[in-house]
CSV table of C-alpha atoms in Angstrom, one decimal:
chain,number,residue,atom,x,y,z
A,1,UNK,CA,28.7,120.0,51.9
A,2,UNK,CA,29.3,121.9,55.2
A,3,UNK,CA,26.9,122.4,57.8
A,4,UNK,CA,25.0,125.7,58.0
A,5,UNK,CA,25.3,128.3,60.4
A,6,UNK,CA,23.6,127.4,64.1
A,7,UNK,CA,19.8,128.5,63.8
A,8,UNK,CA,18.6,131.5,65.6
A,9,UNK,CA,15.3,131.7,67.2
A,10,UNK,CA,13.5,134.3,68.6
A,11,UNK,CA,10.7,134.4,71.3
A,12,UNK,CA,8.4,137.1,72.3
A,13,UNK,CA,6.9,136.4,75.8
A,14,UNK,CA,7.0,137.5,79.8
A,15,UNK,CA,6.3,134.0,80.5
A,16,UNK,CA,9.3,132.2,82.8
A,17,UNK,CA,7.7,128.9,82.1
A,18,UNK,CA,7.4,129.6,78.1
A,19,UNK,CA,10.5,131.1,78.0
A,20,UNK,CA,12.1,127.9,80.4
A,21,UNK,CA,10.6,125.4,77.6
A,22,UNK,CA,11.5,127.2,74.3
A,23,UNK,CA,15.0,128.3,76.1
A,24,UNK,CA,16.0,124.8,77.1
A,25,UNK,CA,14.4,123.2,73.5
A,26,UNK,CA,16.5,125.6,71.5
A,27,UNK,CA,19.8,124.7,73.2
A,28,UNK,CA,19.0,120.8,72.5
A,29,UNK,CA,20.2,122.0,68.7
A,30,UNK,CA,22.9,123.6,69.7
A,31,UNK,CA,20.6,127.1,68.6
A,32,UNK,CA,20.8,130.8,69.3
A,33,UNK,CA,17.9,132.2,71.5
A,34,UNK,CA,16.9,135.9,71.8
A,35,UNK,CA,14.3,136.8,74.6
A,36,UNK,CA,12.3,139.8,73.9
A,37,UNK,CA,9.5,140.8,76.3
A,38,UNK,CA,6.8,142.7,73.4
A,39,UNK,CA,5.7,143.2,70.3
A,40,UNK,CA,7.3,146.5,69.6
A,41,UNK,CA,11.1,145.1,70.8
A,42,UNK,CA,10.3,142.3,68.6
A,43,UNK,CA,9.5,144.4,65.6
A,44,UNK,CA,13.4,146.0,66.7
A,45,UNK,CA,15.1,142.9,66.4
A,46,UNK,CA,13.2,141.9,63.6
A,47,UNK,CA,14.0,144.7,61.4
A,48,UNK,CA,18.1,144.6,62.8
A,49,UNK,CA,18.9,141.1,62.4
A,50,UNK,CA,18.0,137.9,59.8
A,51,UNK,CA,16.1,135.4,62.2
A,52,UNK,CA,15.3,131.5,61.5
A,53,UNK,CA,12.3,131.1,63.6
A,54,UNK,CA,10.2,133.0,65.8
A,55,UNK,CA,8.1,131.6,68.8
A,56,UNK,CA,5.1,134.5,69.8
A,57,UNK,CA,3.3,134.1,73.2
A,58,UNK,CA,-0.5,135.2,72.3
A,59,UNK,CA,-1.2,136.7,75.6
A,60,UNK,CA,1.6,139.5,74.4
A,61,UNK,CA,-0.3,142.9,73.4
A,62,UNK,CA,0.0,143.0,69.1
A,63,UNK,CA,0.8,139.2,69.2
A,64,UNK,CA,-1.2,139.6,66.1
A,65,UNK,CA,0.3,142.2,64.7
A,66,UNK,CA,3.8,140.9,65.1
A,67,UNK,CA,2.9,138.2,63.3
A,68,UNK,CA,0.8,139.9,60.5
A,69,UNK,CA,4.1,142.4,60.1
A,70,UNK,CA,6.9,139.6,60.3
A,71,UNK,CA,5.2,138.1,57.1
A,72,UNK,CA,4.6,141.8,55.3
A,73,UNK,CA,8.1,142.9,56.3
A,74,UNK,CA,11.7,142.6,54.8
A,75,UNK,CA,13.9,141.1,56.4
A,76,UNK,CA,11.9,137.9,58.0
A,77,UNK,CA,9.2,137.3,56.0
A,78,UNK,CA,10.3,133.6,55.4
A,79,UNK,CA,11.2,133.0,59.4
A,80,UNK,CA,9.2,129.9,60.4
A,81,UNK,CA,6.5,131.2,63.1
A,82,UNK,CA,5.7,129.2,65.8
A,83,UNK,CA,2.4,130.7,67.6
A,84,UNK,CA,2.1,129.7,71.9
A,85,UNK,CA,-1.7,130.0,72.4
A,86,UNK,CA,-4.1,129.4,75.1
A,87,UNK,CA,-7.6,129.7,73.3
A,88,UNK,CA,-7.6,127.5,70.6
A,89,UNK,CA,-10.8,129.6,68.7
A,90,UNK,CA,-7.6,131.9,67.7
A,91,UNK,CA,-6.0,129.2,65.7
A,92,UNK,CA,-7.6,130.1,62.2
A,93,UNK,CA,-6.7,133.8,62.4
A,94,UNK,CA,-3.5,133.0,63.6
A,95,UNK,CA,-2.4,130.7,61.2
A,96,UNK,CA,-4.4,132.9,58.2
A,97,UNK,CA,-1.7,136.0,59.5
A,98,UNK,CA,1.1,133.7,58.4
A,99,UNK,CA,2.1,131.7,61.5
A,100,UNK,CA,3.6,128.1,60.6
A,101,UNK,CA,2.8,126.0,63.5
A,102,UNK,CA,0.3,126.1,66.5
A,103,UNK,CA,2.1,125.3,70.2
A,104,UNK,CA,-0.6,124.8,73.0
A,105,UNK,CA,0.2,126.8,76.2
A,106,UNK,CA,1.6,125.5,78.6
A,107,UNK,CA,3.9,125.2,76.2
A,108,UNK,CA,6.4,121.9,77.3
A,109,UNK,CA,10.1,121.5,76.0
A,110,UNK,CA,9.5,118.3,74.5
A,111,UNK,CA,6.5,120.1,72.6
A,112,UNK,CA,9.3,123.1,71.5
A,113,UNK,CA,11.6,120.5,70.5
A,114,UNK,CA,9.2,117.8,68.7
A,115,UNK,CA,8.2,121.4,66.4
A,116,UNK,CA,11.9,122.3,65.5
A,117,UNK,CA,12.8,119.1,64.5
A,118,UNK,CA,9.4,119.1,62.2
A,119,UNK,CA,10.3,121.9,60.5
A,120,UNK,CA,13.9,121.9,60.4
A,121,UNK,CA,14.2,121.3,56.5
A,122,UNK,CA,12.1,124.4,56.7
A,123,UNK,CA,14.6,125.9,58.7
A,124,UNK,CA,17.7,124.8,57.2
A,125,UNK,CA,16.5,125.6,53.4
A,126,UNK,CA,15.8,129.1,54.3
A,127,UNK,CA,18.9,129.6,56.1
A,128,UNK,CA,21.2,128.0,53.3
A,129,UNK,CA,19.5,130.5,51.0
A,130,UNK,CA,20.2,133.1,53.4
A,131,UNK,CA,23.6,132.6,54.5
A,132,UNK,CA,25.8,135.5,53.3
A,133,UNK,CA,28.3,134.6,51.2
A,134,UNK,CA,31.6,137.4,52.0
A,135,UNK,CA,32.5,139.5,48.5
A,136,UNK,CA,34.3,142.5,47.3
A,137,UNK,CA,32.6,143.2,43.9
A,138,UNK,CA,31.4,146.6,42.2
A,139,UNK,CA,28.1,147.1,41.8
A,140,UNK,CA,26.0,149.7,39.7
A,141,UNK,CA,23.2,151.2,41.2
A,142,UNK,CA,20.4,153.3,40.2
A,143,UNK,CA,17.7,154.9,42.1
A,144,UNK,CA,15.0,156.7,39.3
A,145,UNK,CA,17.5,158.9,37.4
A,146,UNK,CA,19.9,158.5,40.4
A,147,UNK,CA,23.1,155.9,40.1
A,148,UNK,CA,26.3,155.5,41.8
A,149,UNK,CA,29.0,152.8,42.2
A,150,UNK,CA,29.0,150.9,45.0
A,151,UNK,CA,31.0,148.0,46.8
A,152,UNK,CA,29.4,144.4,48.0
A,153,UNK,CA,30.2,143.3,50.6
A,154,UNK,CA,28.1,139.9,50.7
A,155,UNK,CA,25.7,138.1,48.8
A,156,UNK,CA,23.1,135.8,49.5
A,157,UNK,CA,20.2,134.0,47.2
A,158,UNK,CA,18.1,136.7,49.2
A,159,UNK,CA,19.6,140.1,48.6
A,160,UNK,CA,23.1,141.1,49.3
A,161,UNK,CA,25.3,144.1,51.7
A,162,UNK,CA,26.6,147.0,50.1
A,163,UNK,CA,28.5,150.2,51.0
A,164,UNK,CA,27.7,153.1,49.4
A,165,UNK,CA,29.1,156.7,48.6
A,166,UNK,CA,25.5,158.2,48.6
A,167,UNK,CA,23.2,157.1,51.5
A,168,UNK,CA,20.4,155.0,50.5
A,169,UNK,CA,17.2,155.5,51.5
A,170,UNK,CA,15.6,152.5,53.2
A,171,UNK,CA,12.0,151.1,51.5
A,172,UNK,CA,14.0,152.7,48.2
A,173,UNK,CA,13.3,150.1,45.5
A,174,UNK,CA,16.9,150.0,42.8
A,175,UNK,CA,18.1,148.8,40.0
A,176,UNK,CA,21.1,147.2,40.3
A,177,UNK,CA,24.2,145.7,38.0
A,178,UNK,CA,27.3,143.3,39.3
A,179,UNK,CA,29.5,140.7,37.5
A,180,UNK,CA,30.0,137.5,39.5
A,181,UNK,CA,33.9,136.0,39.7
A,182,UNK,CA,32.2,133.2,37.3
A,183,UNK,CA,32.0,136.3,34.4
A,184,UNK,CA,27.9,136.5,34.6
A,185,UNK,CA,26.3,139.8,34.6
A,186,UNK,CA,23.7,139.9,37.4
A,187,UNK,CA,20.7,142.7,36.4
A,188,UNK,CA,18.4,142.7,39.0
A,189,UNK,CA,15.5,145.1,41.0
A,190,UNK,CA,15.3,144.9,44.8
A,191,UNK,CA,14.4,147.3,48.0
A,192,UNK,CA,16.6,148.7,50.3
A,193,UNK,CA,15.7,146.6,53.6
A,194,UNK,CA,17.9,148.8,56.1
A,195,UNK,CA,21.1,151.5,56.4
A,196,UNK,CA,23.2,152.4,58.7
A,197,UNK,CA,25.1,155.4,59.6
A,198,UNK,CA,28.2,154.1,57.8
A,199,UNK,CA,26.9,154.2,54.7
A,200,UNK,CA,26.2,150.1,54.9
A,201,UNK,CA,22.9,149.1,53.3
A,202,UNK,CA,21.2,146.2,53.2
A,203,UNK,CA,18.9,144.8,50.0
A,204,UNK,CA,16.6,142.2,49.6
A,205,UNK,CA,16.6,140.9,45.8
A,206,UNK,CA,13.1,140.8,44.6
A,207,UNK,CA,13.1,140.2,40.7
A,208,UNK,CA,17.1,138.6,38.3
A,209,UNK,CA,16.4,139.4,34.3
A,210,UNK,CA,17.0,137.1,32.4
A,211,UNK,CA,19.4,134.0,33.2
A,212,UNK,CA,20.9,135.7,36.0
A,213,UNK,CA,18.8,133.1,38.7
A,214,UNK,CA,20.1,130.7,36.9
A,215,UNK,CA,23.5,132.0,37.5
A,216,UNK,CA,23.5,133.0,40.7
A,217,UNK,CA,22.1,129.8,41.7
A,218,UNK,CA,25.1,128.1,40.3
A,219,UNK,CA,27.6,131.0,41.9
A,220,UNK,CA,26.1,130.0,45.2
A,221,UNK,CA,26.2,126.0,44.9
A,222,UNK,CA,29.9,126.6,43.9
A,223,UNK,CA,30.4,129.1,46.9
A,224,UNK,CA,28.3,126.4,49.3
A,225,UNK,CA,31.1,123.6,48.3
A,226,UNK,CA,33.8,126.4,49.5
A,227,UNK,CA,32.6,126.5,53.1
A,228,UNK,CA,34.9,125.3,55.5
């Protein structure tokens, strides 16, 4: 089986020496880093782009918030979190928000790197599920009384890319129809996580009738065997 994607990490801070330890941790796994220096930027990149893990300085304004919205959200909801605290009285509510794993500032770049490899698996099993697989495949969609064709234009275990005639809305919960290349019929609900001005639209697969897990599971091992 090929190798996934390189991982892609986020970290919220305006800390040199945080940012200097994650920075150089990240690049020991041959990773992608994205610095972004609050909450609200965070919540930007969050919402644009599917992330792998996410460090959070505390001492940020809405640390908290970040977190508590990273787990209610869309797109990243299964990003690993890795929290950089100084007061250790925080750690219950942070963890109880959703964080993953506890870094002690200062934080070191043997502590970064000693975390990612701990939850790597973590990592790795989201990001396989994740990792968009490129089609060209109709796909029926219906909003209430509302449907239109549509074409995907990848897939994922996690939701799938579409280009539409009509603009979706985004939050818009749909039922959708497709037929995979293996001849199962896929008949599934999911929510609209974000659109673009192209008519591109991204959604996150939230319930499969029937066998159509099953099936997709399969369409995806086979597709995983595929990758260069």
């Amino acid at each position: 089986m090929s190798q996934p994607l390189a991982l892609e990490f986020v970290l919220v801070s305006g800390d040199y020496a945080t940012m200097q330890a994650v920075s150089k941790a990240v690049k020991k796994f041959g990773a992608k880093f994205v610095l972004v220096p609050s909450a609200h930027e965070a919540r930007e990149c969050l919402n644009r782009r599917k992330i792998d893990g996410v460090f959070v300085d505390m001492e940020v304004p809405g640390a908290l918030g970040l977190i508590e919205s990273t787990r209610k959200g869309a797109s990243n909801n299964k990003a690993v979190i890795f929290a950089c605290l100084v007061n250790a009285k925080e750690s219950t509510q942070i963890l109880a928000l959703g964080a993953n794993f506890l870094l002690r500032k200062p934080v070191t770049e043997d502590g970064v790197a000693m975390h990612i490899t701990i939850s790597k698996e973590l990592l790795l099993r989201e990001q396989r599920r994740y990792f968009r697989h490129p089609v060209n495949l109709p796909v029926t969609l219906k909003a209430g009384e509302a449907e239109q064709q549509a074409r995907m234009t990848n897939l994922s275990g996690g939701g799938m890319a579409v280009r539409t005639v009509k603009p979706l809305k985004q939050g818009a919960v749909l039922d959708f129809t497709f037929e995979l290349s293996l001849g199962a019929r896929i008949s599934a609900r999911g929510q609209v996580a974000w659109v673009n001005s192209e008519g591109m639209a991204g959604i996150i697969l939230q319930t499969v009738r029937g066998k159509g897990n099953e099936q997709l599971e399969a369409w995806l091992a086979s597709r995983e065997q595929l990758r260069p």
